[in-house]
Amino acid sequence: MSRQIEPASPACSQDGIDERRAQWAAELPEVDTRGMAILGRARWITLTARPPTEAIFKTHGLDSGEADVLFSLLRSGPPYRLRPTELFRSLMISSGGLTDRLNRLTKAGLIRRASAEGDGRSLPVELTEEGIARAREAFREDMAIEAAMLDGLTEDEQVRLADLLRKLASTVTATRPFG
């Protein structure tokens, strides 16, 4: 049976999850909807947080996929260079998706690739000076917006939530039925 989790305040119910759980409890009372209370809410938060983040990237001439590539290169530290295979693994996308992003970023002058004959998958990808500057600025703005989104939680609550989500991520990873 689903355990109902009542919102702490009216602001907490804006995601509609508690209402949906109540509806499912009436329709299928034997179904456990605790996952919806947590994973459904996490999905709602992600979908709600995404537009302002994407708007930041757009002001820098980027989409979220391109920003991911730039941020991966930037956080790798000087010389801000990785092999495509390293990028592919850190981004969890298809190799074709990565190639498309790399082509767009190269055309925009934000990354460069060593020019040599042979397999392009082994040629290092590195940030240009413009790529470094744009990545730094976009990341700063992104983190400022994300920090503002957390303002409703105390510092202790943020630490506890991060710890719980880390634990949940470990459980989800260990129990997932796919690759």
PDB file of C-alpha atoms in Angstrom:
ATOM      1  CA  MET A   1       0.000   0.000   0.000  1.00  0.00           C
ATOM      2  CA  SER A   2       1.243   3.491  -0.823  1.00  0.00           C
ATOM      3  CA  ARG A   3       2.253   5.620   2.103  1.00  0.00           C
ATOM      4  CA  GLN A   4       1.061   9.169   1.635  1.00  0.00           C
ATOM      5  CA  ILE A   5       3.673  11.835   2.205  1.00  0.00           C
ATOM      6  CA  GLU A   6       2.016  15.112   3.001  1.00  0.00           C
ATOM      7  CA  PRO A   7       3.720  18.284   1.791  1.00  0.00           C
ATOM      8  CA  ALA A   8       5.323  20.422   4.511  1.00  0.00           C
ATOM      9  CA  SER A   9       3.861  23.598   3.022  1.00  0.00           C
ATOM     10  CA  PRO A  10       1.734  24.654   0.045  1.00  0.00           C
ATOM     11  CA  ALA A  11       4.928  25.472  -1.898  1.00  0.00           C
ATOM     12  CA  CYS A  12       5.995  21.833  -1.628  1.00  0.00           C
ATOM     13  CA  SER A  13       2.941  20.599  -3.530  1.00  0.00           C
ATOM     14  CA  GLN A  14       3.537  22.592  -6.722  1.00  0.00           C
ATOM     15  CA  ASP A  15       4.992  19.578  -8.481  1.00  0.00           C
ATOM     16  CA  GLY A  16       1.697  17.647  -8.304  1.00  0.00           C
ATOM     17  CA  ILE A  17       3.372  14.444  -7.101  1.00  0.00           C
ATOM     18  CA  ASP A  18       1.376  14.143  -3.872  1.00  0.00           C
ATOM     19  CA  GLU A  19      -1.874  14.619  -5.800  1.00  0.00           C
ATOM     20  CA  ARG A  20      -0.903  11.931  -8.320  1.00  0.00           C
ATOM     21  CA  ARG A  21       0.020   9.528  -5.543  1.00  0.00           C
ATOM     22  CA  ALA A  22      -3.357  10.101  -3.883  1.00  0.00           C
ATOM     23  CA  GLN A  23      -5.101   9.386  -7.180  1.00  0.00           C
ATOM     24  CA  TRP A  24      -3.121   6.160  -7.645  1.00  0.00           C
ATOM     25  CA  ALA A  25      -3.833   5.153  -4.044  1.00  0.00           C
ATOM     26  CA  ALA A  26      -7.549   5.431  -4.798  1.00  0.00           C
ATOM     27  CA  GLU A  27      -7.294   3.626  -8.135  1.00  0.00           C
ATOM     28  CA  LEU A  28      -4.714   0.943  -7.306  1.00  0.00           C
ATOM     29  CA  PRO A  29      -4.257   0.975  -3.512  1.00  0.00           C
ATOM     30  CA  GLU A  30      -2.035  -2.121  -3.565  1.00  0.00           C
ATOM     31  CA  VAL A  31       0.630  -0.415  -5.712  1.00  0.00           C
ATOM     32  CA  ASP A  32       3.579   1.100  -3.874  1.00  0.00           C
ATOM     33  CA  THR A  33       4.138   4.620  -5.252  1.00  0.00           C
ATOM     34  CA  ARG A  34       7.045   5.631  -2.993  1.00  0.00           C
ATOM     35  CA  GLY A  35       9.288   5.689  -6.065  1.00  0.00           C
ATOM     36  CA  MET A  36       7.057   8.364  -7.559  1.00  0.00           C
ATOM     37  CA  ALA A  37       7.401  10.459  -4.402  1.00  0.00           C
ATOM     38  CA  ILE A  38      11.172  10.535  -4.857  1.00  0.00           C
ATOM     39  CA  LEU A  39      12.094   9.675  -8.453  1.00  0.00           C
ATOM     40  CA  GLY A  40       9.045  11.406  -9.936  1.00  0.00           C
ATOM     41  CA  ARG A  41       9.841  14.485  -7.911  1.00  0.00           C
ATOM     42  CA  ALA A  42      13.515  14.345  -8.972  1.00  0.00           C
ATOM     43  CA  ARG A  43      12.407  14.160 -12.609  1.00  0.00           C
ATOM     44  CA  TRP A  44      10.040  17.114 -12.111  1.00  0.00           C
ATOM     45  CA  ILE A  45      12.850  19.149 -10.508  1.00  0.00           C
ATOM     46  CA  THR A  46      15.195  18.334 -13.396  1.00  0.00           C
ATOM     47  CA  LEU A  47      12.617  19.271 -16.024  1.00  0.00           C
ATOM     48  CA  THR A  48      11.763  22.502 -14.193  1.00  0.00           C
ATOM     49  CA  ALA A  49      15.401  23.498 -13.655  1.00  0.00           C
ATOM     50  CA  ARG A  50      16.410  22.788 -17.233  1.00  0.00           C
ATOM     51  CA  PRO A  51      14.910  25.813 -19.107  1.00  0.00           C
ATOM     52  CA  PRO A  52      16.751  28.492 -17.089  1.00  0.00           C
ATOM     53  CA  THR A  53      20.008  26.558 -17.457  1.00  0.00           C
ATOM     54  CA  GLU A  54      19.511  26.145 -21.191  1.00  0.00           C
ATOM     55  CA  ALA A  55      18.742  29.862 -21.454  1.00  0.00           C
ATOM     56  CA  ILE A  56      22.153  30.622 -19.939  1.00  0.00           C
ATOM     57  CA  PHE A  57      23.855  28.351 -22.444  1.00  0.00           C
ATOM     58  CA  LYS A  58      21.942  29.985 -25.292  1.00  0.00           C
ATOM     59  CA  THR A  59      23.238  33.428 -24.281  1.00  0.00           C
ATOM     60  CA  HIS A  60      26.712  31.976 -24.801  1.00  0.00           C
ATOM     61  CA  GLY A  61      25.806  30.486 -28.192  1.00  0.00           C
ATOM     62  CA  LEU A  62      25.687  26.925 -26.839  1.00  0.00           C
ATOM     63  CA  ASP A  63      23.204  24.134 -26.339  1.00  0.00           C
ATOM     64  CA  SER A  64      23.385  21.889 -23.274  1.00  0.00           C
ATOM     65  CA  GLY A  65      25.292  19.160 -25.127  1.00  0.00           C
ATOM     66  CA  GLU A  66      27.932  21.589 -26.331  1.00  0.00           C
ATOM     67  CA  ALA A  67      28.213  23.068 -22.838  1.00  0.00           C
ATOM     68  CA  ASP A  68      28.772  19.552 -21.462  1.00  0.00           C
ATOM     69  CA  VAL A  69      31.718  19.064 -23.811  1.00  0.00           C
ATOM     70  CA  LEU A  70      33.250  22.437 -22.924  1.00  0.00           C
ATOM     71  CA  PHE A  71      32.745  21.869 -19.197  1.00  0.00           C
ATOM     72  CA  SER A  72      34.310  18.393 -19.396  1.00  0.00           C
ATOM     73  CA  LEU A  73      37.370  19.838 -21.099  1.00  0.00           C
ATOM     74  CA  LEU A  74      37.586  22.769 -18.678  1.00  0.00           C
ATOM     75  CA  ARG A  75      37.333  20.648 -15.529  1.00  0.00           C
ATOM     76  CA  SER A  76      40.083  18.349 -16.866  1.00  0.00           C
ATOM     77  CA  GLY A  77      42.495  21.219 -16.125  1.00  0.00           C
ATOM     78  CA  PRO A  78      45.324  22.599 -18.229  1.00  0.00           C
ATOM     79  CA  PRO A  79      45.981  22.002 -21.053  1.00  0.00           C
ATOM     80  CA  TYR A  80      42.163  21.429 -21.246  1.00  0.00           C
ATOM     81  CA  ARG A  81      42.639  18.497 -23.576  1.00  0.00           C
ATOM     82  CA  LEU A  82      41.030  15.045 -23.721  1.00  0.00           C
ATOM     83  CA  ARG A  83      40.839  12.283 -26.277  1.00  0.00           C
ATOM     84  CA  PRO A  84      37.391  11.783 -27.819  1.00  0.00           C
ATOM     85  CA  THR A  85      37.136   8.410 -26.071  1.00  0.00           C
ATOM     86  CA  GLU A  86      37.608  10.116 -22.686  1.00  0.00           C
ATOM     87  CA  LEU A  87      34.948  12.689 -23.575  1.00  0.00           C
ATOM     88  CA  PHE A  88      32.605   9.976 -24.825  1.00  0.00           C
ATOM     89  CA  ARG A  89      32.863   8.089 -21.524  1.00  0.00           C
ATOM     90  CA  SER A  90      32.373  11.168 -19.354  1.00  0.00           C
ATOM     91  CA  LEU A  91      29.356  12.387 -21.321  1.00  0.00           C
ATOM     92  CA  MET A  92      27.545   9.042 -21.723  1.00  0.00           C
ATOM     93  CA  ILE A  93      26.411   9.735 -25.282  1.00  0.00           C
ATOM     94  CA  SER A  94      26.805   7.948 -28.590  1.00  0.00           C
ATOM     95  CA  SER A  95      30.020   8.403 -30.527  1.00  0.00           C
ATOM     96  CA  GLY A  96      27.964   9.917 -33.365  1.00  0.00           C
ATOM     97  CA  GLY A  97      26.462  12.435 -30.961  1.00  0.00           C
ATOM     98  CA  LEU A  98      29.910  13.392 -29.763  1.00  0.00           C
ATOM     99  CA  THR A  99      31.240  13.778 -33.310  1.00  0.00           C
ATOM    100  CA  ASP A 100      28.371  16.147 -34.122  1.00  0.00           C
ATOM    101  CA  ARG A 101      29.061  18.247 -31.015  1.00  0.00           C
ATOM    102  CA  LEU A 102      32.785  18.350 -31.735  1.00  0.00           C
ATOM    103  CA  ASN A 103      32.163  19.461 -35.301  1.00  0.00           C
ATOM    104  CA  ARG A 104      29.887  22.303 -34.157  1.00  0.00           C
ATOM    105  CA  LEU A 105      32.315  23.433 -31.448  1.00  0.00           C
ATOM    106  CA  THR A 106      35.250  23.321 -33.877  1.00  0.00           C
ATOM    107  CA  LYS A 107      33.309  25.407 -36.398  1.00  0.00           C
ATOM    108  CA  ALA A 108      32.497  27.912 -33.624  1.00  0.00           C
ATOM    109  CA  GLY A 109      36.211  28.180 -32.769  1.00  0.00           C
ATOM    110  CA  LEU A 110      35.739  26.894 -29.205  1.00  0.00           C
ATOM    111  CA  ILE A 111      37.782  23.709 -29.570  1.00  0.00           C
ATOM    112  CA  ARG A 112      40.510  22.483 -31.869  1.00  0.00           C
ATOM    113  CA  ARG A 113      41.642  19.022 -32.865  1.00  0.00           C
ATOM    114  CA  ALA A 114      45.097  17.981 -33.928  1.00  0.00           C
ATOM    115  CA  SER A 115      45.200  17.559 -37.657  1.00  0.00           C
ATOM    116  CA  ALA A 116      46.687  14.287 -38.784  1.00  0.00           C
ATOM    117  CA  GLU A 117      45.797  11.378 -40.966  1.00  0.00           C
ATOM    118  CA  GLY A 118      44.189   8.372 -39.386  1.00  0.00           C
ATOM    119  CA  ASP A 119      41.415   7.721 -36.929  1.00  0.00           C
ATOM    120  CA  GLY A 120      39.827  10.958 -35.720  1.00  0.00           C
ATOM    121  CA  ARG A 121      38.647   9.233 -32.550  1.00  0.00           C
ATOM    122  CA  SER A 122      42.202   9.276 -31.192  1.00  0.00           C
ATOM    123  CA  LEU A 123      43.003  12.930 -31.975  1.00  0.00           C
ATOM    124  CA  PRO A 124      42.999  15.055 -28.809  1.00  0.00           C
ATOM    125  CA  VAL A 125      40.316  17.695 -28.423  1.00  0.00           C
ATOM    126  CA  GLU A 126      41.285  20.888 -26.619  1.00  0.00           C
ATOM    127  CA  LEU A 127      39.708  24.168 -25.707  1.00  0.00           C
ATOM    128  CA  THR A 128      40.767  27.302 -27.549  1.00  0.00           C
ATOM    129  CA  GLU A 129      41.278  30.524 -25.585  1.00  0.00           C
ATOM    130  CA  GLU A 130      37.758  31.563 -26.610  1.00  0.00           C
ATOM    131  CA  GLY A 131      36.446  28.132 -25.520  1.00  0.00           C
ATOM    132  CA  ILE A 132      38.083  28.493 -22.110  1.00  0.00           C
ATOM    133  CA  ALA A 133      36.613  31.971 -21.606  1.00  0.00           C
ATOM    134  CA  ARG A 134      33.130  30.969 -22.760  1.00  0.00           C
ATOM    135  CA  ALA A 135      33.109  27.758 -20.715  1.00  0.00           C
ATOM    136  CA  ARG A 136      34.208  29.583 -17.557  1.00  0.00           C
ATOM    137  CA  GLU A 137      31.569  32.278 -17.901  1.00  0.00           C
ATOM    138  CA  ALA A 138      28.730  29.888 -18.786  1.00  0.00           C
ATOM    139  CA  PHE A 139      29.661  27.563 -15.919  1.00  0.00           C
ATOM    140  CA  ARG A 140      29.789  30.447 -13.419  1.00  0.00           C
ATOM    141  CA  GLU A 141      26.327  31.605 -14.498  1.00  0.00           C
ATOM    142  CA  ASP A 142      24.949  28.053 -14.470  1.00  0.00           C
ATOM    143  CA  MET A 143      26.194  27.429 -10.933  1.00  0.00           C
ATOM    144  CA  ALA A 144      24.807  30.782  -9.741  1.00  0.00           C
ATOM    145  CA  ILE A 145      21.333  29.837 -10.986  1.00  0.00           C
ATOM    146  CA  GLU A 146      21.571  26.364  -9.470  1.00  0.00           C
ATOM    147  CA  ALA A 147      22.699  27.849  -6.142  1.00  0.00           C
ATOM    148  CA  ALA A 148      19.708  30.212  -6.203  1.00  0.00           C
ATOM    149  CA  MET A 149      17.420  27.227  -6.773  1.00  0.00           C
ATOM    150  CA  LEU A 150      18.708  25.747  -3.517  1.00  0.00           C
ATOM    151  CA  ASP A 151      18.002  28.870  -1.454  1.00  0.00           C
ATOM    152  CA  GLY A 152      14.874  27.255   0.040  1.00  0.00           C
ATOM    153  CA  LEU A 153      17.072  24.736   1.875  1.00  0.00           C
ATOM    154  CA  THR A 154      19.445  25.422   4.744  1.00  0.00           C
ATOM    155  CA  GLU A 155      23.099  24.499   4.290  1.00  0.00           C
ATOM    156  CA  ASP A 156      22.593  21.454   6.520  1.00  0.00           C
ATOM    157  CA  GLU A 157      19.575  20.366   4.473  1.00  0.00           C
ATOM    158  CA  GLN A 158      21.576  20.743   1.259  1.00  0.00           C
ATOM    159  CA  VAL A 159      24.367  18.550   2.664  1.00  0.00           C
ATOM    160  CA  ARG A 160      21.883  15.920   3.884  1.00  0.00           C
ATOM    161  CA  LEU A 161      20.032  15.927   0.570  1.00  0.00           C
ATOM    162  CA  ALA A 162      23.279  15.586  -1.404  1.00  0.00           C
ATOM    163  CA  ASP A 163      24.296  12.660   0.829  1.00  0.00           C
ATOM    164  CA  LEU A 164      20.925  10.952   0.380  1.00  0.00           C
ATOM    165  CA  LEU A 165      20.947  11.476  -3.380  1.00  0.00           C
ATOM    166  CA  ARG A 166      24.490  10.076  -3.569  1.00  0.00           C
ATOM    167  CA  LYS A 167      23.284   6.997  -1.689  1.00  0.00           C
ATOM    168  CA  LEU A 168      20.211   6.693  -3.922  1.00  0.00           C
ATOM    169  CA  ALA A 169      22.356   7.061  -7.062  1.00  0.00           C
ATOM    170  CA  SER A 170      24.527   4.207  -5.860  1.00  0.00           C
ATOM    171  CA  THR A 171      21.472   2.014  -5.259  1.00  0.00           C
ATOM    172  CA  VAL A 172      19.924   2.902  -8.632  1.00  0.00           C
ATOM    173  CA  THR A 173      23.205   2.149 -10.397  1.00  0.00           C
ATOM    174  CA  ALA A 174      23.591  -1.186  -8.620  1.00  0.00           C
ATOM    175  CA  THR A 175      20.023  -2.325  -9.331  1.00  0.00           C
ATOM    176  CA  ARG A 176      19.434  -1.078 -12.856  1.00  0.00           C
ATOM    177  CA  PRO A 177      18.403  -3.889 -15.189  1.00  0.00           C
ATOM    178  CA  PHE A 178      20.121  -2.386 -18.241  1.00  0.00           C
ATOM    179  CA  GLY A 179      23.721  -1.801 -19.408  1.00  0.00           C
TER     180      GLY A 179
END
